[in-house]
mmCIF file of C-alpha atoms and ligand atoms in Angstrom:
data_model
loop_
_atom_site.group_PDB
_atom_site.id
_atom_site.type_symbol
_atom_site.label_atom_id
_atom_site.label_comp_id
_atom_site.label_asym_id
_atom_site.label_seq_id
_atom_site.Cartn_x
_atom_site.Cartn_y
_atom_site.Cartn_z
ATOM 1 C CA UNK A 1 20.872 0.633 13.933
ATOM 2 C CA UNK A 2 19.126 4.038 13.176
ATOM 3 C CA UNK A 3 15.639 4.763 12.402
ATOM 4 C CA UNK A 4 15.199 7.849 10.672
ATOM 5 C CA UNK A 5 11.857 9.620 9.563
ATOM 6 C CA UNK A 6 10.286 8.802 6.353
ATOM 7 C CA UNK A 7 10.368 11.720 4.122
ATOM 8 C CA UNK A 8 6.385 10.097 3.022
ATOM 9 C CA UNK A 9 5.400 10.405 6.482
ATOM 10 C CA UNK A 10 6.819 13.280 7.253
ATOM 11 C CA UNK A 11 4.668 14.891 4.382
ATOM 12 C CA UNK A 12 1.675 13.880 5.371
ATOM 13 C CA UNK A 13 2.335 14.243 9.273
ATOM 14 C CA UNK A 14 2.867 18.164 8.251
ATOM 15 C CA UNK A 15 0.243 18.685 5.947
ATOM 16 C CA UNK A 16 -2.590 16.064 5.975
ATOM 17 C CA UNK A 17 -4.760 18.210 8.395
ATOM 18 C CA UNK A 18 -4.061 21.360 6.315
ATOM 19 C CA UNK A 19 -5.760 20.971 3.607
ATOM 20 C CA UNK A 20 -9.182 21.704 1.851
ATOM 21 C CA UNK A 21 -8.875 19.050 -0.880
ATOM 22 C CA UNK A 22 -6.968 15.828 -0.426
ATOM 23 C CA UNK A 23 -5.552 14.164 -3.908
ATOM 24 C CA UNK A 24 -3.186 12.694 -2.332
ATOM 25 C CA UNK A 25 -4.291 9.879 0.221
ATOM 26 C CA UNK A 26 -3.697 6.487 -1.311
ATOM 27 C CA UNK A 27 -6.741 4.911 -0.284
ATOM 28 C CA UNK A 28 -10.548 4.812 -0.346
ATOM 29 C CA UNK A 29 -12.472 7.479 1.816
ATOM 30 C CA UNK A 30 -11.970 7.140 5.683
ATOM 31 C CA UNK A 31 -15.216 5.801 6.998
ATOM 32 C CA UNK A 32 -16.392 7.229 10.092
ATOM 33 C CA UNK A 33 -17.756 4.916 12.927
ATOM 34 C CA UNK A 34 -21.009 6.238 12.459
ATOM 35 C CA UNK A 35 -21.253 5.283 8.959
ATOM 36 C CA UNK A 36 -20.557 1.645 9.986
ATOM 37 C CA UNK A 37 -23.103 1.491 12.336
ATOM 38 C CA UNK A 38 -22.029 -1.030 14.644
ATOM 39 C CA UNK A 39 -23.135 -1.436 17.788
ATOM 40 C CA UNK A 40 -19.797 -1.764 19.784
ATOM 41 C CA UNK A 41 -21.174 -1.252 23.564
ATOM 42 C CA UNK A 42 -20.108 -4.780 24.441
ATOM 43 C CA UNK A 43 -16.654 -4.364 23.254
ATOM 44 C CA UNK A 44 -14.219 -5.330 26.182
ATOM 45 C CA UNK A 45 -11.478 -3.419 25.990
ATOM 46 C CA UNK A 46 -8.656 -6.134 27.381
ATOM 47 C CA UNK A 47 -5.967 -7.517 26.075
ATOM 48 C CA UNK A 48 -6.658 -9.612 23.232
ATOM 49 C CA UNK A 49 -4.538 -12.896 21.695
ATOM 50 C CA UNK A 50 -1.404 -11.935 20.598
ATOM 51 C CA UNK A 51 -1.822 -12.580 16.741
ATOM 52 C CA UNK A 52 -5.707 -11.920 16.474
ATOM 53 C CA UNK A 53 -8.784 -13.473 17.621
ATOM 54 C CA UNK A 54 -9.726 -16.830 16.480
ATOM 55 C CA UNK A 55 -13.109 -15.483 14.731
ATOM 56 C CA UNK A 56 -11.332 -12.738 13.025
ATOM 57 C CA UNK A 57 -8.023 -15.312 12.193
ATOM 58 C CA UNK A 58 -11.082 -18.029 10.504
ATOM 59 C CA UNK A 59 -12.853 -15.297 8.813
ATOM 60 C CA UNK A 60 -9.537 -13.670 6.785
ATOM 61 C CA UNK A 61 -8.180 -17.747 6.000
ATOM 62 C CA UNK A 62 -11.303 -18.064 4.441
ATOM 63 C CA UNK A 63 -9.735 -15.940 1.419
ATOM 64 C CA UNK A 64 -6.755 -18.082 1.638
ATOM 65 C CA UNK A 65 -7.689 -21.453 -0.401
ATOM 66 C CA UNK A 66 -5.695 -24.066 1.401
ATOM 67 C CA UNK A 67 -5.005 -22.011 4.655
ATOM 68 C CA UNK A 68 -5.944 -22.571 8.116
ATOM 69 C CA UNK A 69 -6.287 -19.880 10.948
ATOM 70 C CA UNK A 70 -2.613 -21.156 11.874
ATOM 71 C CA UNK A 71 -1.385 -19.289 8.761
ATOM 72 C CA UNK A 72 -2.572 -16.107 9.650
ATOM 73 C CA UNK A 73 -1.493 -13.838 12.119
ATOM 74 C CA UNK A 74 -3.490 -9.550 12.668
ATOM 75 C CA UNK A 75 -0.695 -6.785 12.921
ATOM 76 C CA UNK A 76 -1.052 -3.769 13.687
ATOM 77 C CA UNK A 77 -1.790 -2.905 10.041
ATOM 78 C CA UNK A 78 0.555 -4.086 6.751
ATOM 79 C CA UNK A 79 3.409 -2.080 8.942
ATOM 80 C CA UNK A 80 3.960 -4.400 11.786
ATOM 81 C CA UNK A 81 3.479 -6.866 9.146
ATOM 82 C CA UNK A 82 6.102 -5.943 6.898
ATOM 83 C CA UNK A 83 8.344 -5.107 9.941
ATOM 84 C CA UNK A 84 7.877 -8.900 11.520
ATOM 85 C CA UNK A 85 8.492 -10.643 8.417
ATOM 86 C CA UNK A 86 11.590 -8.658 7.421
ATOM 87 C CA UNK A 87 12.889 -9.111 11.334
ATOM 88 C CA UNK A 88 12.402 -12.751 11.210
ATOM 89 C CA UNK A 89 13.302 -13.337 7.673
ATOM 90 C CA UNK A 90 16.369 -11.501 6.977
ATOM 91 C CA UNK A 91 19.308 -11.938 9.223
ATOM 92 C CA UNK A 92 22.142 -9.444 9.410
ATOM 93 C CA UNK A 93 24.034 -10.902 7.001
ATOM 94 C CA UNK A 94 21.078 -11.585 4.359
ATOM 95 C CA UNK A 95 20.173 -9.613 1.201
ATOM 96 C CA UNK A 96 16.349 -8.111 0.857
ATOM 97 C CA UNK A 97 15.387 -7.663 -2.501
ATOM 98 C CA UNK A 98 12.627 -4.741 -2.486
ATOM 99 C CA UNK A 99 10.725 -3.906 -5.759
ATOM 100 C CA UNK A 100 10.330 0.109 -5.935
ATOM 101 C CA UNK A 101 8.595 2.298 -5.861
ATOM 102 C CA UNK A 102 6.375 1.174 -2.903
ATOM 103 C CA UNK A 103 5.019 2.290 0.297
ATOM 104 C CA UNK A 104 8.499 3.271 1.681
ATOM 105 C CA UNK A 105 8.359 1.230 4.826
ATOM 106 C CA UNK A 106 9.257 -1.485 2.846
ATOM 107 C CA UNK A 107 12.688 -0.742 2.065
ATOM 108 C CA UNK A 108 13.202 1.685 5.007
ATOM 109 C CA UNK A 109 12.940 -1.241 7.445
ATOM 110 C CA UNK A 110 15.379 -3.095 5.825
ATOM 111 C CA UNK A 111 18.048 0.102 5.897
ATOM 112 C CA UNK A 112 17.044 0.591 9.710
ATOM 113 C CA UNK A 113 18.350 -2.781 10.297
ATOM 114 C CA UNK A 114 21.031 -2.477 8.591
ATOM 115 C CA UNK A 115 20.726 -5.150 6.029
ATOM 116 C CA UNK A 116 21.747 -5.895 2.376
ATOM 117 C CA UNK A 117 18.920 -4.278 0.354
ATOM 118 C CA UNK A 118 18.567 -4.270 -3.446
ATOM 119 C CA UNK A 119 15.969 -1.944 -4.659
ATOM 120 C CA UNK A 120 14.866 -3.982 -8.023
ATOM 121 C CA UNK A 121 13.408 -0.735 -9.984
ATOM 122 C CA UNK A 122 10.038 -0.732 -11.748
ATOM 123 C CA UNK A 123 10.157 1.375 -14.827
ATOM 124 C CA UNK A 124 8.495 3.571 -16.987
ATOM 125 C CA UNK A 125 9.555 1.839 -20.462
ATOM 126 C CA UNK A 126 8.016 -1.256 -19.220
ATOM 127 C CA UNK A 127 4.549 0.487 -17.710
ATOM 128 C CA UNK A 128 5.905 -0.057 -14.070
ATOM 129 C CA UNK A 129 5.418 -3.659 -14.869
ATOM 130 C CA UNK A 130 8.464 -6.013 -12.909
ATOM 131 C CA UNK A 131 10.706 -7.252 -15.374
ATOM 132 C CA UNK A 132 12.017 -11.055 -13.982
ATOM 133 C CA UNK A 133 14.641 -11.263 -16.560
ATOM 134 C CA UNK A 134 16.155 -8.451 -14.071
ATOM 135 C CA UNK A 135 15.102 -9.667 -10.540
ATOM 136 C CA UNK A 136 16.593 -13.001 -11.222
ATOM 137 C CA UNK A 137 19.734 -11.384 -12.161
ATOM 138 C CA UNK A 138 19.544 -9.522 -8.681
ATOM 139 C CA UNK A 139 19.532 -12.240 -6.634
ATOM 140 C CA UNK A 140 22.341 -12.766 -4.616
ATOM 141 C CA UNK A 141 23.704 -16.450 -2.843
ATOM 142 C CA UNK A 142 22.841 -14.536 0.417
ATOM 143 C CA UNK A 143 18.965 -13.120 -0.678
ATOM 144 C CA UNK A 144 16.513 -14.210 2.040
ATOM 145 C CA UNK A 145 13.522 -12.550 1.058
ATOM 146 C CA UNK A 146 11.669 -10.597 -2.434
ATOM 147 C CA UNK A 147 9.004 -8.224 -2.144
ATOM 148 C CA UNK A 148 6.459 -7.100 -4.397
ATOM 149 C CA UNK A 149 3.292 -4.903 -4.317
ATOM 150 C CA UNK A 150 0.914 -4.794 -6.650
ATOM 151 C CA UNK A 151 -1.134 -3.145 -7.380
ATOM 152 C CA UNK A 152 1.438 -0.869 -6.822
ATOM 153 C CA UNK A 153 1.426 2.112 -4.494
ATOM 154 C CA UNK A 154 2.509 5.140 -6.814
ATOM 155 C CA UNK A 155 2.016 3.542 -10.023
ATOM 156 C CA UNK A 156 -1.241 1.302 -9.856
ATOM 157 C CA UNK A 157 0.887 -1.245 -12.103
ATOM 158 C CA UNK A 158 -0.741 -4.697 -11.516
ATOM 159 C CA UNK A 159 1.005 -8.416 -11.390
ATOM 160 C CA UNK A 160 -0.353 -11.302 -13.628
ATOM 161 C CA UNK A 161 -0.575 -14.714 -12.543
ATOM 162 C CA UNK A 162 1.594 -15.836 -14.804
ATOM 163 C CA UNK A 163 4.056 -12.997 -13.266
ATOM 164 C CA UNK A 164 3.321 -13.931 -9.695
ATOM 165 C CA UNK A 165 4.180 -18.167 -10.416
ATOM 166 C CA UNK A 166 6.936 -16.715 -11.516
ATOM 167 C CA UNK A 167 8.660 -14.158 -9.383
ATOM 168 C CA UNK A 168 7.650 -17.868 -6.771
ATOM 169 C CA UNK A 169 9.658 -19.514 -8.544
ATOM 170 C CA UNK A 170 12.323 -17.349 -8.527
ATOM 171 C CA UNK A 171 12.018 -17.104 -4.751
ATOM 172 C CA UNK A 172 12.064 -20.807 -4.261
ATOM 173 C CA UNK A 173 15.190 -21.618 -6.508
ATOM 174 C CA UNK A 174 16.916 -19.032 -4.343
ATOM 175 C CA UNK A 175 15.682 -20.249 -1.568
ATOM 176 C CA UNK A 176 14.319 -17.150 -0.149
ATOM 177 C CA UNK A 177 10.613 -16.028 0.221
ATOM 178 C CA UNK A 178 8.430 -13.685 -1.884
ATOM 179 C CA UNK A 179 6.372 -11.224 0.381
ATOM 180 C CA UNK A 180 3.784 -9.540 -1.911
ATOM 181 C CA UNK A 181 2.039 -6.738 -0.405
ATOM 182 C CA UNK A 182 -1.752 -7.270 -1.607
ATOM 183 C CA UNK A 183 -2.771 -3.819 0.164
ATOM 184 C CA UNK A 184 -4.764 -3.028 -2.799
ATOM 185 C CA UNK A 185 -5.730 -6.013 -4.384
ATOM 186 C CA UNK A 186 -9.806 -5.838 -3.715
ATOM 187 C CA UNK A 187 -9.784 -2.779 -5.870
ATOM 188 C CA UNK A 188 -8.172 -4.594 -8.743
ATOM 189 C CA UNK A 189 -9.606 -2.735 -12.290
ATOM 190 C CA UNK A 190 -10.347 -6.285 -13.396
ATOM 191 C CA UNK A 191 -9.594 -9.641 -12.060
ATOM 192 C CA UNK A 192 -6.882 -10.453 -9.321
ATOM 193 C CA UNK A 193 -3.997 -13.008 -9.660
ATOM 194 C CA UNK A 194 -4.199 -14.926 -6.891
ATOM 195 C CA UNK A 195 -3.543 -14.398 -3.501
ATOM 196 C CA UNK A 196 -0.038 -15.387 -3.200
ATOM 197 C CA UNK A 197 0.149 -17.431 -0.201
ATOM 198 C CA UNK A 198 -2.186 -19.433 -1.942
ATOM 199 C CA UNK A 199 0.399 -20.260 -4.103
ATOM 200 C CA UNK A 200 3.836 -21.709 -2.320
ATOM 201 C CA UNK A 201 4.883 -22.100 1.725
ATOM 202 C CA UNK A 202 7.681 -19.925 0.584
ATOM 203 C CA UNK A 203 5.319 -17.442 -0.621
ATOM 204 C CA UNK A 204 3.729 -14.606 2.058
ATOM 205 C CA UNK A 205 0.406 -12.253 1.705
ATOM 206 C CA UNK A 206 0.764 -8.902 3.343
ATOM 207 C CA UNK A 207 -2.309 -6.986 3.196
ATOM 208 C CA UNK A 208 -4.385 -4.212 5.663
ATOM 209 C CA UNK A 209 -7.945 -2.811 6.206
ATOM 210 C CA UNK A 210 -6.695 0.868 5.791
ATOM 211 C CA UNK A 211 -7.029 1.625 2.109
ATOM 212 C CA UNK A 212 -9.881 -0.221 0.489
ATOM 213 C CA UNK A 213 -12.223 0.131 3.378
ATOM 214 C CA UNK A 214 -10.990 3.333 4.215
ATOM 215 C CA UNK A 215 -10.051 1.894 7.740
ATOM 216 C CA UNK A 216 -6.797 3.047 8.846
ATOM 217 C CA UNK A 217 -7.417 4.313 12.206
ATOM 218 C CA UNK A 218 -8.206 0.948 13.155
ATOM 219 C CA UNK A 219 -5.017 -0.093 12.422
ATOM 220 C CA UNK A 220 -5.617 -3.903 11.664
ATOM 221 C CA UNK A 221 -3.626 -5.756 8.728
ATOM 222 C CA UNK A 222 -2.854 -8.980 8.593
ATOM 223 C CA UNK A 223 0.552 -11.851 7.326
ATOM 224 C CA UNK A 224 -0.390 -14.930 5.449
ATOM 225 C CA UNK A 225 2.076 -17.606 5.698
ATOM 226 C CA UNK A 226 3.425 -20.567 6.776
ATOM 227 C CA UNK A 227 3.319 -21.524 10.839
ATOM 228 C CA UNK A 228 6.781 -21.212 11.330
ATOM 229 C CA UNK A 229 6.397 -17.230 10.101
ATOM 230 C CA UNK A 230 3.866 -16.339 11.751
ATOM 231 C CA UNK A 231 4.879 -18.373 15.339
ATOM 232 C CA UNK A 232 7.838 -15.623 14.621
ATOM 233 C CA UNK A 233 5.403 -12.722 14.365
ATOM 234 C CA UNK A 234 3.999 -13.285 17.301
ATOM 235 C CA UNK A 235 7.516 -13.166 19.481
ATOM 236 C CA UNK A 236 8.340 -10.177 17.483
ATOM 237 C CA UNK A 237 4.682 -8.213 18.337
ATOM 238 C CA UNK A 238 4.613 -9.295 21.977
ATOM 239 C CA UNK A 239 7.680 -7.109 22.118
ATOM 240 C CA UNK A 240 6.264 -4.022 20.088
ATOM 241 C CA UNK A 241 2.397 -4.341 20.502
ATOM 242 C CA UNK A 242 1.713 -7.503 22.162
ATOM 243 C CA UNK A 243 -1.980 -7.714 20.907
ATOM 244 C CA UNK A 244 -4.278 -5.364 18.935
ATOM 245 C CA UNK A 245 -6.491 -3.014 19.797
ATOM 246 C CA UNK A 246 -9.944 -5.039 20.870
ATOM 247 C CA UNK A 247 -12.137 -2.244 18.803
ATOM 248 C CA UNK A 248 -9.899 -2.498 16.200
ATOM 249 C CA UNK A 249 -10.471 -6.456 15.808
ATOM 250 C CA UNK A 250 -14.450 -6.191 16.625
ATOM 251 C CA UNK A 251 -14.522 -3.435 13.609
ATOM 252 C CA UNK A 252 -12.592 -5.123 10.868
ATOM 253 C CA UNK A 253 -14.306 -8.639 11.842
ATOM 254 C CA UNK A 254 -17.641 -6.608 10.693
ATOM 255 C CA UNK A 255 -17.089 -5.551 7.844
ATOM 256 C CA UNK A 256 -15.234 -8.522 6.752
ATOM 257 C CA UNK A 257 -18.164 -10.354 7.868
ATOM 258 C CA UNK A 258 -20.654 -8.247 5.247
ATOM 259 C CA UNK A 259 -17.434 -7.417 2.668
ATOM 260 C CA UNK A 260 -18.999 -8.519 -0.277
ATOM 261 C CA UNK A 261 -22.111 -6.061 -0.225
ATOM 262 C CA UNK A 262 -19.476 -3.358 0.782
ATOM 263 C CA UNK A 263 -17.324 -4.512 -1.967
ATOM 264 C CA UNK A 264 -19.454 -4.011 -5.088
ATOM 265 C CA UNK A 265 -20.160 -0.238 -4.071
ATOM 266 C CA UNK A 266 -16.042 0.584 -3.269
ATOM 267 C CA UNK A 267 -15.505 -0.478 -6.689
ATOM 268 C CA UNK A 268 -18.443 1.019 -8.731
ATOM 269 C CA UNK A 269 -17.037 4.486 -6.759
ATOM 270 C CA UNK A 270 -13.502 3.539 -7.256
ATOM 271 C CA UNK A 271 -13.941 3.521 -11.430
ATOM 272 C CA UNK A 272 -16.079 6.279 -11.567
ATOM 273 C CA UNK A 273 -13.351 8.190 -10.078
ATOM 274 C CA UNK A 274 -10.912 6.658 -12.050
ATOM 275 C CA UNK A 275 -13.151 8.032 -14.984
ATOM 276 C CA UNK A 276 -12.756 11.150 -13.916
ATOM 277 C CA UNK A 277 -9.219 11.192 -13.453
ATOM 278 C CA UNK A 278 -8.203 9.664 -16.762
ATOM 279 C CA UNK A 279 -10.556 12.534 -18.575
ATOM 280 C CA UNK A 280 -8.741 15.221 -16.811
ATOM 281 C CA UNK A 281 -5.422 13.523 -17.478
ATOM 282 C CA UNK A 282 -6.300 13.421 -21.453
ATOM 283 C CA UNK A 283 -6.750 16.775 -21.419
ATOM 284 C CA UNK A 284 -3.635 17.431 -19.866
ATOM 285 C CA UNK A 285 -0.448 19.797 -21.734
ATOM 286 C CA UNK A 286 1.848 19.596 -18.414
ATOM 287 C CA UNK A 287 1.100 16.158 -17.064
ATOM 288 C CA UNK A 288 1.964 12.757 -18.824
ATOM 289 C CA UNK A 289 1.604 8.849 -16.695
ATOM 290 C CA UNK A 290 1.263 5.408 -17.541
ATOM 291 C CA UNK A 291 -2.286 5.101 -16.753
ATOM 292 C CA UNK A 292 -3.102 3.034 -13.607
ATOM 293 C CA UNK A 293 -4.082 -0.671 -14.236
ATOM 294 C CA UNK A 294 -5.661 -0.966 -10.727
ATOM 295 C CA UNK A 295 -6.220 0.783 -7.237
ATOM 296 C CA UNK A 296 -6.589 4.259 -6.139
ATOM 297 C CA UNK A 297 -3.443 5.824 -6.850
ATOM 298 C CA UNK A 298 -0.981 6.995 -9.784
ATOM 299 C CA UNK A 299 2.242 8.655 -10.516
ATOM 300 C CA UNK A 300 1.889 11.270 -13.108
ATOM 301 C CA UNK A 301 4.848 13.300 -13.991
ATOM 302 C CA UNK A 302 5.589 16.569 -15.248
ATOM 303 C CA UNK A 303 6.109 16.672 -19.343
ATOM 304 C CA UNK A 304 9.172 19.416 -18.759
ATOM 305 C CA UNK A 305 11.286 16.965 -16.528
ATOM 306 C CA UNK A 306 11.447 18.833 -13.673
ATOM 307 C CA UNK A 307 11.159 17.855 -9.754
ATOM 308 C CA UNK A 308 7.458 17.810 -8.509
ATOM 309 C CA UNK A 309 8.128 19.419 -4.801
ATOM 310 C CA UNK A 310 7.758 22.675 -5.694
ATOM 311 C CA UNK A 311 4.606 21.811 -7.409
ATOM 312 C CA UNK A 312 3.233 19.987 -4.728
ATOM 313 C CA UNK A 313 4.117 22.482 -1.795
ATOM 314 C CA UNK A 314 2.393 25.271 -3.759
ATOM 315 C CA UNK A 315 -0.574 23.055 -4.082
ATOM 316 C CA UNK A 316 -0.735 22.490 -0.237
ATOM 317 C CA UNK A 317 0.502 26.094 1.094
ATOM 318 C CA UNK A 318 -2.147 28.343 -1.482
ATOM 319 C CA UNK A 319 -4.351 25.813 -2.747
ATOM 320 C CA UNK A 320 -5.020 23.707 0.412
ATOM 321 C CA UNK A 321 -4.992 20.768 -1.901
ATOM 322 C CA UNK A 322 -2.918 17.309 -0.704
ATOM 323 C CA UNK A 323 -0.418 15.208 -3.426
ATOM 324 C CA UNK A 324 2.585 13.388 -2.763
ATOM 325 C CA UNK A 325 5.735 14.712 -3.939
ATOM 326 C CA UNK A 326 7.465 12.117 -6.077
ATOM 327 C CA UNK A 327 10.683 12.578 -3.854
ATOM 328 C CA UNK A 328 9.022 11.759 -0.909
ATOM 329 C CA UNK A 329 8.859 8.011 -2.599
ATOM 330 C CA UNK A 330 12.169 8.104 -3.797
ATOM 331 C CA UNK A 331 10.148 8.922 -7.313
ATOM 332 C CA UNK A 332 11.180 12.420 -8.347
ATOM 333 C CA UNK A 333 9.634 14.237 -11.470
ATOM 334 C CA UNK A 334 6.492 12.339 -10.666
ATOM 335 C CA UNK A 335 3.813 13.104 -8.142
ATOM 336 C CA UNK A 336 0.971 10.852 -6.421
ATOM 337 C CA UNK A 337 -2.565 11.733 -7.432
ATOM 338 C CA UNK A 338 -5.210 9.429 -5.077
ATOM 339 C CA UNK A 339 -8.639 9.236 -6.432
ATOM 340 C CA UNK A 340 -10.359 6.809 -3.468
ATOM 341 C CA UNK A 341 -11.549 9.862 -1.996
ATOM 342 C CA UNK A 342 -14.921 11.864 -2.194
ATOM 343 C CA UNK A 343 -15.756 12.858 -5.900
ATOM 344 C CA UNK A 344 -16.606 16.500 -5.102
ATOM 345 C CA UNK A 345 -13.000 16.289 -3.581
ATOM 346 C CA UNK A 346 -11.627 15.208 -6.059
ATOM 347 C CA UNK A 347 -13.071 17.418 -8.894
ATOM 348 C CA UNK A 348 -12.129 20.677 -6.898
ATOM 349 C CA UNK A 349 -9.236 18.890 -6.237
ATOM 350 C CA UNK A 350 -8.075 18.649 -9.534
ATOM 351 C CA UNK A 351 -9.311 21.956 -10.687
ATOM 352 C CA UNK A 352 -7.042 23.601 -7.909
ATOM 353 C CA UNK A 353 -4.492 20.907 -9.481
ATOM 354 C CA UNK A 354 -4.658 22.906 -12.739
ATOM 355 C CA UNK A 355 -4.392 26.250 -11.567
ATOM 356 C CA UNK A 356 -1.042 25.534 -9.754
ATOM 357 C CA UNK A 357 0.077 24.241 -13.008
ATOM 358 C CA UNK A 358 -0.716 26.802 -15.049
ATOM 359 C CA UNK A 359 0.868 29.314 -12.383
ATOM 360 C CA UNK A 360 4.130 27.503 -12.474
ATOM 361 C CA UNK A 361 4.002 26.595 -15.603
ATOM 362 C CA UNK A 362 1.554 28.713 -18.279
HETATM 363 C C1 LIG B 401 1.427 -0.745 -0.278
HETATM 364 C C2 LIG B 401 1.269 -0.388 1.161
HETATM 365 N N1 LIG B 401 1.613 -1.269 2.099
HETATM 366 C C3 LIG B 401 1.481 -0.986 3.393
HETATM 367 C C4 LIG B 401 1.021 0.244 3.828
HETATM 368 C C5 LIG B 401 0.882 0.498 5.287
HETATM 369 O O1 LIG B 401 -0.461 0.424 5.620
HETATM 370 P P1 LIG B 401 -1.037 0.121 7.085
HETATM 371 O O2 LIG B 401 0.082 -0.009 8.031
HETATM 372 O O3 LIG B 401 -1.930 1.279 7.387
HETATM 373 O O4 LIG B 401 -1.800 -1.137 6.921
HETATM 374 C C6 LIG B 401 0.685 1.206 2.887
HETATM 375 C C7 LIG B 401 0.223 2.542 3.302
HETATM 376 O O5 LIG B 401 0.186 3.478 2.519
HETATM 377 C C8 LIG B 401 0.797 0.870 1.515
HETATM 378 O O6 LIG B 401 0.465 1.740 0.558
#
């Protein structure tokens, strides 16, 4: 078993704190603790219950028609999530199926252990958009577990409902589970499918408070599922984490307790950026992408074909301006553009955008 660095997190562990302009994050604008404005003097900082307090546990089943505080079970953000499930899930000799792209945890985990991974491929011809004809054909006698994330981290390619009942179904006549990673579904363009462990006991909801309320550094996500899953997250954490950070819990229990004020304004700033980006985008000679159907991110690529690195380091070592490089996703020729963050930042951002373009390129 060896855990290697991920190329994605090796970008941003390099350059995140060297830049002027960040494009690049894949979430909405980190909130400072300040800006909450919570009082959290009475905070004691113990050891909490191993899969999240009982408050916090009621408050996220609440979103969960038909589930109970025993289905859920706070990680240390969607990453110990995805990490637990996987563990428990997929035994040595199991197949993961793993749509990509994605947040490359996802199928990283699965190569760190050592298991049978398929990567099932979104593509451009069909707008990023799964095709099922093609994950059912991928499943093997020995697949244990299918994930999806949508909206999807490059491509902002969304799942319908009639998509989601499906890829269940696909999971259940395999006998396996479907894990979809709902990261970004609050800043869904239009309506969301439902929340998928709504949907099936084989089905599993992976989502985290770091990219719609711009809340990573408190490091709280969260596993929907049945009891027997998340009994098995909680041996797994009290070997890695044991409990979460007590500030951590007391922060995301307040603004989940007041999300729906919060909500309205994320999105309202969320399109307008999105405005902004599709404008420059329209106007662009070097750049085509399928256009985004939801969240905060995209994966435009270059119209000549060519990788995106060279691109993207010029961008961060002259322009002090943050993307992704594409092959840091296992996505080359494309590049991830975030638009969550400030829209000053994102306006110079883009403009700096263009004049690395036009050096390489004009
Ligand atoms: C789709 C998706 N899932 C999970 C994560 C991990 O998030 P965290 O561990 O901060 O909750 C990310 C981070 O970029 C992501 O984009």
């Amino acid at each position: 078993m060896v855990f290697e660095r991920m190329p994605l997190e090796i970008w941003f562990d390099t350059y995140q704190f060297e830049v002027d302009y960040d494009i690049g994050e894949s979430g909405m604008k980190f909130q400072t603790v300040r800006e909450l404005d919570l009082d959290l003097n009475e905070v004691e900082l113990r050891y909490g219950y191993h899969i999240g307090h009982p408050d916090l546990r009621q408050i996220i089943a609440n979103q969960y028609q038909g589930r109970g505080a025993e289905n859920v079970a706070v990680t240390t953000g969607a990453s110990e999530g995805n990490f637990c499930v996987i563990a428990h899930l997929v035994n040595p000799k199991d197949n993961i199926i793993v749509e990509h792209p994605t947040y490359p945890s996802l199928y990283q985990v699965p190569r760190s252990l050592e298991r049978d991974l398929t990567l099932f491929k979104l593509k451009w011809e069909d707008g990023f958009t799964p095709n099922l004809d093609e994950l059912r054909k991928a499943v093997k006698p020995n697949t244990k577990l299918i994930t999806l994330t949508h909206p999807n981290n490059p491509t902002g390619s969304v799942l319908s409902e009639s998509t989601l009942k499906e890829a269940i179904e696909i999971a259940e006549d395999a006998g396996a589970y479907l894990m979809v990673d709902e990261t970004y579904r609050d800043l869904m363009f239009d309506k969301p499918p439902p929340l998928a462990a709504t949907l099936s006991d084989r089905a599993i909801s992976l989502t985290s408070m770091s990219k719609t309320w711009g809340l990573p550094g408190i490091r709280i996500g969260w596993v929907v599922a049945d009891t027997p899953i998340i009994e098995a997250v909680r041996a797994i954490r009290e070997q890695v984490t044991i409990c979460n950070s007590s500030l951590g819990e007391s922060i995301a229990k307040a603004v989940l307790e007041n999300q729906e004020k919060v909500l309205a304004k994320l999105r309202e700033a969320m399109l307008a950026n999105y405005d902004i980006v599709k404008e420059w985008m329209d106007g662009q000679e070097w750049l085509e992408w399928i256009e985004p159907r939801s969240g905060v991110v995209c994966a435009p690529r270059l119209r000549n074909g060519k990788a995106t690195d060279k691109l993207c380091e010029l961008l961060v070592k002259k322009y002090r301006t943050f993307t992704v490089p594409g092959s840091r996703m296992e996505l080359d020729g494309h590049f991830r553009l975030g638009f969550g963050g400030e829209q000053e930042e994102l306006i110079q951002g883009l403009k700096q955008l263009e004049k690395a373009l036009r050096e390489l390129y004009g």
